[in-house]
N, CA, C and O atoms as a MOPAC input file, in Angstrom:
PM7 MOZYME 1SCF
protein

 N     85.08000 1    89.23700 1   -51.49100 1
 C     86.00200 1    90.34100 1   -51.56000 1
 C     86.76500 1    90.20900 1   -52.86600 1
 O     87.10300 1    89.10600 1   -53.29400 1
 N     87.03000 1    91.34200 1   -53.49300 1
 C     87.82000 1    91.32800 1   -54.73700 1
 C     89.28100 1    90.95700 1   -54.43200 1
 O     89.78400 1    91.21700 1   -53.33900 1
 N     89.94100 1    90.35100 1   -55.40900 1
 C     91.31700 1    89.89400 1   -55.21400 1
 C     92.24500 1    91.02800 1   -54.80000 1
 O     93.06900 1    90.83600 1   -53.90600 1
 N     92.14300 1    92.18700 1   -55.41000 1
 C     93.00000 1    93.29800 1   -55.06500 1
 C     92.77700 1    93.76400 1   -53.63400 1
 O     93.72600 1    94.13300 1   -52.94200 1
 N     91.51600 1    93.74700 1   -53.18500 1
 C     91.21900 1    94.10200 1   -51.79400 1
 C     91.77100 1    93.05500 1   -50.83700 1
 O     92.25700 1    93.39200 1   -49.75700 1
 N     91.69700 1    91.76800 1   -51.23500 1
 C     92.24800 1    90.69100 1   -50.41200 1
 C     93.76400 1    90.86600 1   -50.25700 1
 O     94.30800 1    90.70100 1   -49.16600 1
 N     94.43000 1    91.20000 1   -51.35500 1
 C     95.87700 1    91.44200 1   -51.30200 1
 C     96.19800 1    92.60300 1   -50.39300 1
 O     97.12000 1    92.53800 1   -49.58000 1
 N     95.43100 1    93.66300 1   -50.53500 1
 C     95.65600 1    94.87000 1   -49.72600 1
 C     95.49200 1    94.55400 1   -48.24200 1
 O     96.30600 1    94.98000 1   -47.42200 1
 N     94.45300 1    93.81600 1   -47.89700 1
 C     94.22600 1    93.44200 1   -46.50800 1
 C     95.35300 1    92.54200 1   -45.99000 1
 O     95.82600 1    92.72100 1   -44.86700 1
 N     95.77400 1    91.59100 1   -46.79500 1
 C     96.87100 1    90.72000 1   -46.38300 1
 C     98.16900 1    91.52800 1   -46.16500 1
 O     98.89800 1    91.29700 1   -45.20000 1
 N     98.43800 1    92.46500 1   -47.06900 1
 C     99.63000 1    93.30500 1   -46.90800 1
 C     99.56000 1    94.10200 1   -45.61700 1
 O    100.56400 1    94.25700 1   -44.92100 1
 N     98.37400 1    94.60700 1   -45.29600 1
 C     98.20600 1    95.36300 1   -44.03000 1
 C     98.51500 1    94.47300 1   -42.82100 1
 O     99.20600 1    94.88700 1   -41.88900 1
 N     97.99100 1    93.24700 1   -42.85600 1
 C     98.25700 1    92.33000 1   -41.75700 1
 C     99.75300 1    91.96900 1   -41.67800 1
 O    100.33900 1    91.94300 1   -40.59500 1
 N    100.33900 1    91.69900 1   -42.81400 1
 C    101.77600 1    91.35200 1   -42.82100 1
 C    102.63300 1    92.51600 1   -42.31000 1
 O    103.60900 1    92.30300 1   -41.59100 1
 N    102.26700 1    93.73000 1   -42.68000 1
 C    103.02600 1    94.91100 1   -42.22400 1
 C    102.79800 1    95.14800 1   -40.72200 1
 O    103.68100 1    95.65100 1   -40.02800 1
 N    101.63800 1    94.79000 1   -40.24100 1
 C    101.32300 1    95.00600 1   -38.81700 1
 C    102.02400 1    94.00500 1   -37.90900 1
 O    102.19700 1    94.26000 1   -36.71700 1
 N    102.42900 1    92.86200 1   -38.46800 1
 C    103.11000 1    91.81000 1   -37.70100 1
 C    104.40300 1    91.46000 1   -38.41900 1
 O    104.46400 1    90.45500 1   -39.12800 1
 N    105.44900 1    92.28500 1   -38.24200 1
 C    106.71000 1    92.08500 1   -38.97500 1
 C    107.42500 1    90.75400 1   -38.66200 1
 O    108.23700 1    90.29300 1   -39.46300 1
 N    107.13500 1    90.14800 1   -37.52900 1
 C    107.78300 1    88.85700 1   -37.19600 1
 C    107.01200 1    87.67900 1   -37.75000 1
 O    107.43900 1    86.53800 1   -37.57800 1
 N    105.91500 1    87.91200 1   -38.39400 1
 C    105.08300 1    86.85900 1   -38.98200 1
 C    105.83600 1    86.22100 1   -40.14200 1
 O    106.19700 1    86.91200 1   -41.09500 1
 N    106.07500 1    84.94000 1   -40.07800 1
 C    106.78800 1    84.21100 1   -41.12700 1
 C    105.83300 1    83.92900 1   -42.27200 1
 O    105.01400 1    83.01300 1   -42.19300 1
 N    105.93700 1    84.71000 1   -43.33200 1
 C    105.04200 1    84.58100 1   -44.47000 1
 C    105.86600 1    84.30600 1   -45.72100 1
 O    106.85800 1    84.98100 1   -45.99500 1
 N    105.42800 1    83.29300 1   -46.47900 1
 C    106.05200 1    83.05100 1   -47.76600 1
 C    104.96300 1    83.14500 1   -48.84500 1
 O    103.79900 1    83.40400 1   -48.53900 1
 N    105.34800 1    82.93600 1   -50.08700 1
 C    104.41000 1    83.10300 1   -51.20400 1
 C    103.23200 1    82.12000 1   -51.08800 1
 O    102.09200 1    82.48100 1   -51.38000 1
 N    103.50500 1    80.89700 1   -50.66700 1
 C    102.44200 1    79.89600 1   -50.51300 1
 C    101.42500 1    80.30200 1   -49.46900 1
 O    100.21900 1    80.18700 1   -49.68700 1
 N    101.91400 1    80.77900 1   -48.33000 1
 C    101.02000 1    81.21500 1   -47.24600 1
 C    100.20200 1    82.40600 1   -47.71800 1
 O     98.99800 1    82.47900 1   -47.47100 1
 N    100.85900 1    83.33600 1   -48.39600 1
 C    100.13900 1    84.51900 1   -48.89000 1
 C     99.02600 1    84.11800 1   -49.84700 1
 O     97.92800 1    84.67100 1   -49.78500 1
 N     99.29600 1    83.16100 1   -50.72900 1
 C     98.26300 1    82.73400 1   -51.71300 1
 C     97.08500 1    82.08300 1   -50.98600 1
 O     95.93600 1    82.33300 1   -51.34900 1
 N     97.33400 1    81.27500 1   -49.99600 1
 C     96.24200 1    80.64000 1   -49.22000 1
 C     95.39300 1    81.71500 1   -48.55400 1
 O     94.16500 1    81.68000 1   -48.62500 1
 N     96.04700 1    82.65600 1   -47.91700 1
 C     95.34000 1    83.74900 1   -47.27200 1
 C     94.47000 1    84.51600 1   -48.28400 1
 O     93.29100 1    84.76700 1   -48.03500 1
 N     95.04900 1    84.86800 1   -49.38600 1
 C     94.34700 1    85.67200 1   -50.38600 1
 C     93.14300 1    84.89200 1   -50.92900 1
 O     92.07800 1    85.47600 1   -51.13200 1
 N     93.29300 1    83.58600 1   -51.16700 1
 C     92.17400 1    82.77500 1   -51.62900 1
 C     91.04800 1    82.78100 1   -50.61200 1
 O     89.88000 1    82.91200 1   -50.97800 1
 N     91.38600 1    82.64100 1   -49.34900 1
 C     90.36100 1    82.63900 1   -48.28800 1
 C     89.70500 1    84.01300 1   -48.13900 1
 O     88.49100 1    84.11700 1   -47.96200 1
 N     90.51800 1    85.05200 1   -48.21300 1
 C     89.98300 1    86.40200 1   -48.10100 1
 C     89.04600 1    86.73100 1   -49.25800 1
 O     88.06200 1    87.44700 1   -49.07200 1
 N     89.33700 1    86.22400 1   -50.42800 1
 C     88.45800 1    86.47100 1   -51.57700 1
 C     87.04700 1    85.96500 1   -51.35200 1
 O     86.08500 1    86.53300 1   -51.86900 1
 N     86.92500 1    84.90700 1   -50.58700 1
 C     85.60800 1    84.32300 1   -50.29400 1
 C     84.92800 1    85.00600 1   -49.10800 1
 O     83.74700 1    84.77100 1   -48.85100 1
 N     85.64100 1    85.82100 1   -48.41200 1
 C     85.10500 1    86.45300 1   -47.20000 1
 C     84.32000 1    87.70500 1   -47.53200 1
 O     84.48600 1    88.30500 1   -48.59400 1
 N     83.46400 1    88.08400 1   -46.60200 1
 C     82.74500 1    89.35600 1   -46.69200 1
 C     83.74400 1    90.44900 1   -46.34500 1
 O     84.34700 1    90.43600 1   -45.27200 1
 N     83.91100 1    91.38000 1   -47.25000 1
 C     84.94600 1    92.41300 1   -47.11600 1
 C     84.76400 1    93.25700 1   -45.86700 1
 O     85.72400 1    93.53800 1   -45.15000 1
 N     83.54000 1    93.65300 1   -45.61400 1
 C     83.29100 1    94.51500 1   -44.44700 1
 C     83.64600 1    93.80800 1   -43.13100 1
 O     84.25900 1    94.40300 1   -42.24400 1
 N     83.25700 1    92.54100 1   -43.01800 1
 C     83.59900 1    91.76500 1   -41.83100 1
 C     85.12500 1    91.61300 1   -41.70900 1
 O     85.69300 1    91.83600 1   -40.64000 1
 N     85.78000 1    91.23200 1   -42.81300 1
 C     87.20500 1    90.98400 1   -42.78200 1
 C     87.98600 1    92.23800 1   -42.38300 1
 O     88.88300 1    92.16900 1   -41.54400 1
 N     87.65800 1    93.34200 1   -42.96200 1
 C     88.38900 1    94.59200 1   -42.62300 1
 C     88.14200 1    94.97100 1   -41.15200 1
 O     89.07300 1    95.36700 1   -40.45100 1
 N     86.92900 1    94.85200 1   -40.70400 1
 C     86.60700 1    95.17700 1   -39.30100 1
 C     87.36900 1    94.25700 1   -38.35800 1
 O     87.95700 1    94.71000 1   -37.37600 1
 N     87.35500 1    92.95600 1   -38.66200 1
 C     88.07700 1    92.00300 1   -37.79700 1
 C     89.57400 1    92.26200 1   -37.81900 1
 O     90.23000 1    92.16300 1   -36.78200 1
 N     90.12600 1    92.59100 1   -38.97900 1
 C     91.56100 1    92.87200 1   -39.07000 1
 C     91.92500 1    94.08700 1   -38.22700 1
 O     92.88700 1    94.05000 1   -37.45900 1
 N     91.16000 1    95.15900 1   -38.36900 1
 C     91.42100 1    96.36600 1   -37.58800 1
 C     91.35100 1    96.08100 1   -36.09100 1
 O     92.22100 1    96.51300 1   -35.33500 1
 N     90.31100 1    95.34900 1   -35.65800 1
 C     90.18900 1    95.02900 1   -34.25000 1
 C     91.34500 1    94.15500 1   -33.78200 1
 O     91.89600 1    94.37400 1   -32.70300 1
 N     91.71000 1    93.17200 1   -34.58500 1
 C     92.80200 1    92.26900 1   -34.21100 1
 C     94.12400 1    93.02900 1   -34.05800 1
 O     94.86900 1    92.81900 1   -33.10000 1
 N     94.39600 1    93.90200 1   -35.00600 1
 C     95.64700 1    94.69400 1   -34.94800 1
 C     95.67100 1    95.54700 1   -33.69100 1
 O     96.72200 1    95.68600 1   -33.06500 1
 N     94.56100 1    96.10900 1   -33.31400 1
 C     94.51500 1    96.96400 1   -32.11700 1
 C     94.57500 1    96.18100 1   -30.80500 1
 O     95.04200 1    96.69200 1   -29.78700 1
 N     94.09700 1    94.93300 1   -30.84200 1
 C     93.95400 1    94.18200 1   -29.60400 1
 C     94.99100 1    93.09900 1   -29.35800 1
 O     95.16500 1    92.67400 1   -28.21500 1
 N     95.69000 1    92.63600 1   -30.39900 1
 C     96.58700 1    91.48600 1   -30.22000 1
 C     97.98000 1    91.76300 1   -30.76000 1
 O     98.15400 1    92.36100 1   -31.82200 1
 N     98.96200 1    91.31300 1   -29.99900 1
 C    100.34700 1    91.43600 1   -30.47000 1
 C    100.75400 1    90.24000 1   -31.30000 1
 O    101.85600 1    90.20700 1   -31.84900 1
 N     99.86100 1    89.23800 1   -31.39800 1
 C    100.14200 1    88.01800 1   -32.15200 1
 C     99.41100 1    88.06900 1   -33.50800 1
 O     98.29900 1    88.58800 1   -33.60400 1
 N    100.03500 1    87.54000 1   -34.51700 1
 C     99.42500 1    87.48100 1   -35.85500 1
 C     98.13200 1    86.68200 1   -35.82000 1
 O     98.01700 1    85.72300 1   -35.05700 1
 N     97.16100 1    87.06400 1   -36.63600 1
 C     95.86900 1    86.37900 1   -36.63400 1
 C     95.89400 1    85.07700 1   -37.42800 1
 O     96.82500 1    84.79900 1   -38.18400 1
 N     94.84700 1    84.29400 1   -37.23000 1
 C     94.61100 1    83.15600 1   -38.09900 1
 C     93.59300 1    83.60200 1   -39.16400 1
 O     92.97400 1    84.65800 1   -39.04000 1
 N     93.43700 1    82.79800 1   -40.18300 1
 C     92.42500 1    83.11400 1   -41.20300 1
 C     91.03500 1    83.20400 1   -40.52800 1
 O     90.23700 1    84.09300 1   -40.82900 1
 N     90.77900 1    82.27200 1   -39.62400 1
 C     89.48100 1    82.25600 1   -38.93700 1
 C     89.21200 1    83.55500 1   -38.17000 1
 O     88.07700 1    84.02800 1   -38.11800 1
 N     90.26300 1    84.12600 1   -37.57600 1
 C     90.11100 1    85.38700 1   -36.84200 1
 C     89.60100 1    86.49800 1   -37.76200 1
 O     88.84200 1    87.36600 1   -37.33000 1
 N     90.00900 1    86.46900 1   -38.99700 1
 C     89.70200 1    87.56000 1   -39.92100 1
 C     88.39500 1    87.32900 1   -40.71800 1
 O     87.66900 1    88.28700 1   -40.98100 1
 N     88.09200 1    86.09100 1   -41.10000 1
 C     86.94200 1    85.87200 1   -41.95700 1
 C     85.64600 1    85.64300 1   -41.17600 1
 O     84.57700 1    85.56800 1   -41.78200 1
 N     85.71400 1    85.53100 1   -39.85600 1
 C     84.49100 1    85.28300 1   -39.06500 1
 C     83.55000 1    86.49500 1   -39.14400 1
 O     83.98800 1    87.60300 1   -39.45500 1
 N     82.26700 1    86.28100 1   -38.86200 1
 C     81.33700 1    87.40600 1   -38.80800 1
 C     81.75100 1    88.36100 1   -37.69300 1
 O     82.16900 1    87.93300 1   -36.61700 1
 N     81.63000 1    89.64100 1   -37.95900 1
 C     81.97300 1    90.66900 1   -36.97800 1
 C     80.67900 1    91.17100 1   -36.32800 1
 O     79.79300 1    91.66400 1   -37.02600 1
 N     80.56100 1    91.05300 1   -35.01900 1
 C     79.31400 1    91.44800 1   -34.33600 1
 C     78.93300 1    92.92300 1   -34.57000 1
 O     77.75500 1    93.25100 1   -34.70900 1
 N     79.92500 1    93.78600 1   -34.61100 1
 C     79.64400 1    95.21300 1   -34.81200 1
 C     79.06500 1    95.44600 1   -36.21500 1
 O     78.10800 1    96.20200 1   -36.38300 1
 N     79.65700 1    94.78800 1   -37.21400 1
 C     79.15100 1    94.92900 1   -38.58800 1
 C     77.72400 1    94.35400 1   -38.68000 1
 O     76.84600 1    94.94800 1   -39.30500 1
 N     77.51300 1    93.18900 1   -38.04800 1
 C     76.17700 1    92.59000 1   -38.07200 1
 C     75.15300 1    93.51400 1   -37.40200 1
 O     74.03300 1    93.65600 1   -37.89200 1
 N     75.52900 1    94.13400 1   -36.29800 1
 C     74.59900 1    95.03900 1   -35.58700 1
 C     74.28100 1    96.24100 1   -36.46500 1
 O     73.12500 1    96.65800 1   -36.54400 1
 N     75.28700 1    96.80200 1   -37.12300 1
 C     75.04400 1    97.94900 1   -37.98700 1
 C     74.16000 1    97.56900 1   -39.17600 1
 O     73.30700 1    98.35500 1   -39.58800 1
 N     74.35500 1    96.39200 1   -39.72000 1
 C     73.50600 1    95.93300 1   -40.81300 1
 C     72.07100 1    95.74100 1   -40.35200 1
 O     71.12900 1    96.08300 1   -41.06700 1
 N     71.91200 1    95.19300 1   -39.15200 1
 C     70.55700 1    95.01400 1   -38.60700 1
 C     69.88000 1    96.35800 1   -38.38100 1
 O     68.68800 1    96.50800 1   -38.65100 1
 N     70.63100 1    97.33500 1   -37.88800 1
 C     70.07200 1    98.68200 1   -37.71400 1
 C     69.62200 1    99.23900 1   -39.04600 1
 O     68.55000 1    99.83700 1   -39.13500 1
 N     70.42000 1    99.05400 1   -40.08000 1
 C     70.07500 1    99.55100 1   -41.41100 1
 C     68.85700 1    98.83900 1   -41.97600 1
 O     67.99400 1    99.46800 1   -42.58800 1
 N     68.78400 1    97.51600 1   -41.77100 1
 C     67.58800 1    96.76300 1   -42.23100 1
 C     66.34800 1    97.25700 1   -41.51000 1
 O     65.28500 1    97.37100 1   -42.12000 1
 N     66.46300 1    97.55300 1   -40.22100 1
 C     65.32400 1    98.05700 1   -39.46500 1
 C     64.89800 1    99.42200 1   -39.96700 1
 O     63.70400 1    99.68500 1   -40.11500 1
 N     65.85800 1   100.28800 1   -40.22900 1
 C     65.52900 1   101.61500 1   -40.77800 1
 C     64.79500 1   101.49100 1   -42.10700 1
 O     63.80900 1   102.18900 1   -42.34200 1
 N     65.27600 1   100.59900 1   -42.97900 1
 C     64.64200 1   100.40400 1   -44.28400 1
 C     63.21500 1    99.86800 1   -44.10900 1
 O     62.28600 1   100.31400 1   -44.78300 1
 N     63.06200 1    98.92200 1   -43.21200 1
 C     61.75300 1    98.35200 1   -42.94000 1
 C     60.77800 1    99.42400 1   -42.44700 1
 O     59.64900 1    99.51200 1   -42.92700 1
 N     61.21900 1   100.23000 1   -41.49300 1
 C     60.36000 1   101.29300 1   -40.95700 1
 C     60.00600 1   102.31800 1   -42.04000 1
 O     58.88600 1   102.82700 1   -42.08500 1
 N     60.97200 1   102.61100 1   -42.90400 1
 C     60.72700 1   103.55300 1   -44.00900 1
 C     59.66900 1   102.97800 1   -44.94600 1
 O     58.76600 1   103.69400 1   -45.38100 1
 N     59.77900 1   101.68000 1   -45.25900 1
 C     58.79400 1   101.02900 1   -46.12000 1
 C     57.41600 1   101.02800 1   -45.47700 1
 O     56.41100 1   101.27700 1   -46.14300 1
 N     57.37200 1   100.74500 1   -44.17600 1
 C     56.09300 1   100.75800 1   -43.44300 1
 C     55.46500 1   102.13900 1   -43.48800 1
 O     54.25800 1   102.27600 1   -43.68500 1
 N     56.28600 1   103.15500 1   -43.30400 1
 C     55.79000 1   104.53200 1   -43.34200 1
 C     55.21600 1   104.86400 1   -44.72100 1
 O     54.19200 1   105.53900 1   -44.82700 1
 N     55.87900 1   104.38800 1   -45.77200 1
 C     55.39300 1   104.64100 1   -47.12000 1
 C     54.06900 1   103.91500 1   -47.36600 1
 O     53.16700 1   104.45300 1   -48.00900 1
 N     53.96200 1   102.68600 1   -46.84900 1
 C     52.71300 1   101.93700 1   -47.00000 1
 C     51.56200 1   102.60100 1   -46.27800 1
 O     50.43200 1   102.61300 1   -46.76400 1
 N     51.86300 1   103.16300 1   -45.09200 1
 C     50.81700 1   103.81800 1   -44.30300 1
 C     50.25900 1   105.03600 1   -45.00600 1
 O     49.10000 1   105.39600 1   -44.79800 1
 N     51.06100 1   105.66900 1   -45.82900 1
 C     50.57700 1   106.82500 1   -46.59100 1
 C     49.49300 1   106.43400 1   -47.56600 1
 O     48.61100 1   107.23600 1   -47.87400 1
 N     49.55000 1   105.18000 1   -48.06600 1
 C     48.59400 1   104.69800 1   -49.03900 1
 C     47.31900 1   104.16200 1   -48.41700 1
 O     46.35100 1   103.89300 1   -49.12900 1
 N     47.30000 1   103.99900 1   -47.08900 1
 C     46.12600 1   103.42400 1   -46.40700 1
 C     45.07100 1   104.50700 1   -46.27800 1
 O     45.33100 1   105.60600 1   -45.78700 1
 N     43.85300 1   104.16100 1   -46.73900 1
 C     42.72100 1   105.08000 1   -46.63600 1
 C     42.09500 1   104.90700 1   -45.25900 1
 O     41.75300 1   103.78800 1   -44.87700 1
 N     41.93700 1   105.99900 1   -44.50100 1
 C     41.32900 1   105.84700 1   -43.18500 1
 C     39.87400 1   105.43700 1   -43.30300 1
 O     39.24300 1   105.71000 1   -44.32400 1
 N     39.32700 1   104.78900 1   -42.28900 1
 C     37.91600 1   104.38600 1   -42.33500 1
 C     37.00100 1   105.61500 1   -42.39900 1
 O     37.39600 1   106.71300 1   -42.00800 1
 N     35.79200 1   105.41700 1   -42.88800 1
 C     34.89300 1   106.56000 1   -43.09000 1
 C     34.60700 1   107.37800 1   -41.82400 1
 O     34.50100 1   108.60200 1   -41.90200 1
 N     34.48400 1   106.74600 1   -40.69300 1
 C     34.22600 1   107.51500 1   -39.46600 1
 C     35.36300 1   108.45600 1   -39.13100 1
 O     35.12900 1   109.55100 1   -38.61900 1
 N     36.61100 1   108.04200 1   -39.41600 1
 C     37.74200 1   108.94100 1   -39.17800 1
 C     37.73300 1   110.08100 1   -40.19000 1
 O     38.04000 1   111.22300 1   -39.85000 1
 N     37.37900 1   109.76500 1   -41.44000 1
 C     37.32200 1   110.81700 1   -42.45600 1
 C     36.24100 1   111.85500 1   -42.11200 1
 O     36.39000 1   113.04300 1   -42.39800 1
 N     35.16100 1   111.38200 1   -41.49700 1
 C     34.07400 1   112.29300 1   -41.11900 1
 C     34.29500 1   112.92500 1   -39.75000 1
 O     33.54600 1   113.81200 1   -39.34000 1
 N     35.31600 1   112.46800 1   -39.05200 1
 C     35.64700 1   113.06000 1   -37.74500 1
 C     34.69200 1   112.64500 1   -36.61700 1
 O     34.47800 1   113.40200 1   -35.67100 1
 N     34.12700 1   111.45000 1   -36.72300 1
 C     33.22200 1   110.94700 1   -35.68600 1
 C     33.68500 1   109.58000 1   -35.22800 1
 O     34.54000 1   108.96000 1   -35.86000 1
 N     33.10600 1   109.10100 1   -34.10200 1
 C     33.50700 1   107.77500 1   -33.63000 1
 C     32.77600 1   106.69400 1   -34.43100 1
 O     31.80700 1   106.97600 1   -35.13600 1
 N     33.24400 1   105.49000 1   -34.31100 1
 C     32.74800 1   104.38500 1   -35.12000 1
 C     31.28700 1   104.12000 1   -34.85000 1
 O     30.52100 1   103.93800 1   -35.79600 1
 N     30.86400 1   104.09000 1   -33.58900 1
 C     29.45500 1   103.77500 1   -33.24800 1
 C     28.50600 1   104.82800 1   -33.81600 1
 O     27.43100 1   104.49500 1   -34.31400 1
 N     28.89900 1   106.08400 1   -33.74100 1
 C     28.04600 1   107.14800 1   -34.29900 1
 C     27.91700 1   106.98200 1   -35.80100 1
 O     26.83700 1   107.16400 1   -36.36300 1
 N     29.00900 1   106.64000 1   -36.44500 1
 C     28.96800 1   106.43200 1   -37.90700 1
 C     28.03500 1   105.28000 1   -38.25400 1
 O     27.25800 1   105.38700 1   -39.20300 1
 N     28.09600 1   104.16000 1   -37.49100 1
 C     27.23000 1   102.99200 1   -37.73500 1
 C     25.75700 1   103.39300 1   -37.57400 1
 O     24.91200 1   103.06600 1   -38.40700 1
 N     25.47600 1   104.10800 1   -36.48100 1
 C     24.10100 1   104.55100 1   -36.26000 1
 C     23.62100 1   105.42200 1   -37.40800 1
 O     22.49600 1   105.25900 1   -37.88000 1
 N     24.45200 1   106.33700 1   -37.85900 1
 C     24.09300 1   107.20900 1   -38.98400 1
 C     23.81700 1   106.37900 1   -40.25700 1
 O     22.88000 1   106.66100 1   -41.00300 1
 N     24.63100 1   105.37900 1   -40.47800 1
 C     24.46100 1   104.53900 1   -41.66800 1
 C     23.18000 1   103.74600 1   -41.58100 1
 O     22.48400 1   103.57000 1   -42.58100 1
 N     22.85600 1   103.25600 1   -40.37200 1
 C     21.58500 1   102.51700 1   -40.18600 1
 C     20.39900 1   103.43600 1   -40.45100 1
 O     19.43300 1   103.04400 1   -41.10600 1
 N     20.48000 1   104.67600 1   -39.93100 1
 C     19.37900 1   105.63000 1   -40.16200 1
 C     19.23000 1   105.91300 1   -41.65800 1
 O     18.11900 1   105.94100 1   -42.18800 1
 N     20.36500 1   106.12200 1   -42.32600 1
 C     20.32200 1   106.37300 1   -43.76800 1
 C     19.68300 1   105.19500 1   -44.51800 1
 O     18.87000 1   105.38800 1   -45.42200 1
 N     20.06300 1   103.98400 1   -44.13000 1
 C     19.53100 1   102.79000 1   -44.78500 1
 C     18.03400 1   102.66800 1   -44.54200 1
 O     17.28900 1   102.29800 1   -45.45100 1
 N     17.58500 1   102.97200 1   -43.33400 1
 C     16.12800 1   102.90100 1   -43.00800 1
 C     15.37000 1   103.98000 1   -43.75800 1
 O     14.25200 1   103.75300 1   -44.21900 1
 N     15.97600 1   105.15700 1   -43.88100 1
 C     15.34600 1   106.26900 1   -44.57500 1
 C     15.24900 1   106.05300 1   -46.07500 1
 O     14.37900 1   106.62200 1   -46.73400 1
 N     16.14300 1   105.23000 1   -46.61500 1
 C     16.14000 1   104.97800 1   -48.04900 1
 C     15.10900 1   103.92200 1   -48.43600 1
 O     14.85200 1   103.72900 1   -49.62500 1
 N     14.51700 1   103.23600 1   -47.46700 1
 C     13.55300 1   102.14700 1   -47.76700 1
 C     12.20900 1   102.67200 1   -48.06300 1
 O     11.28900 1   101.90000 1   -48.33200 1

């Protein structure tokens, strides 16, 4: 997370918990830890914590992986994978029997007849 985003998130938490005893040293520790965190997870965790708890969070509460964010990322990875698979399938040439509109065994028999006729 960028430093300015970390500061913004910390200010939001501090404003949400007015009884939280915060000094400059504590703020700097939080900001350093938030800078190393995944921004999307941290913001989601902060929003959930603010909505669910009347007590100020710990750093661990905010920087941990967020299951909802992880699920959304997995959904997006799956969509991308399926899109790539669909693109690859466009490049696949169907077998000759499908191109000719016949079943595989009929195509093989026809090929054997052609081979025998060419001898």
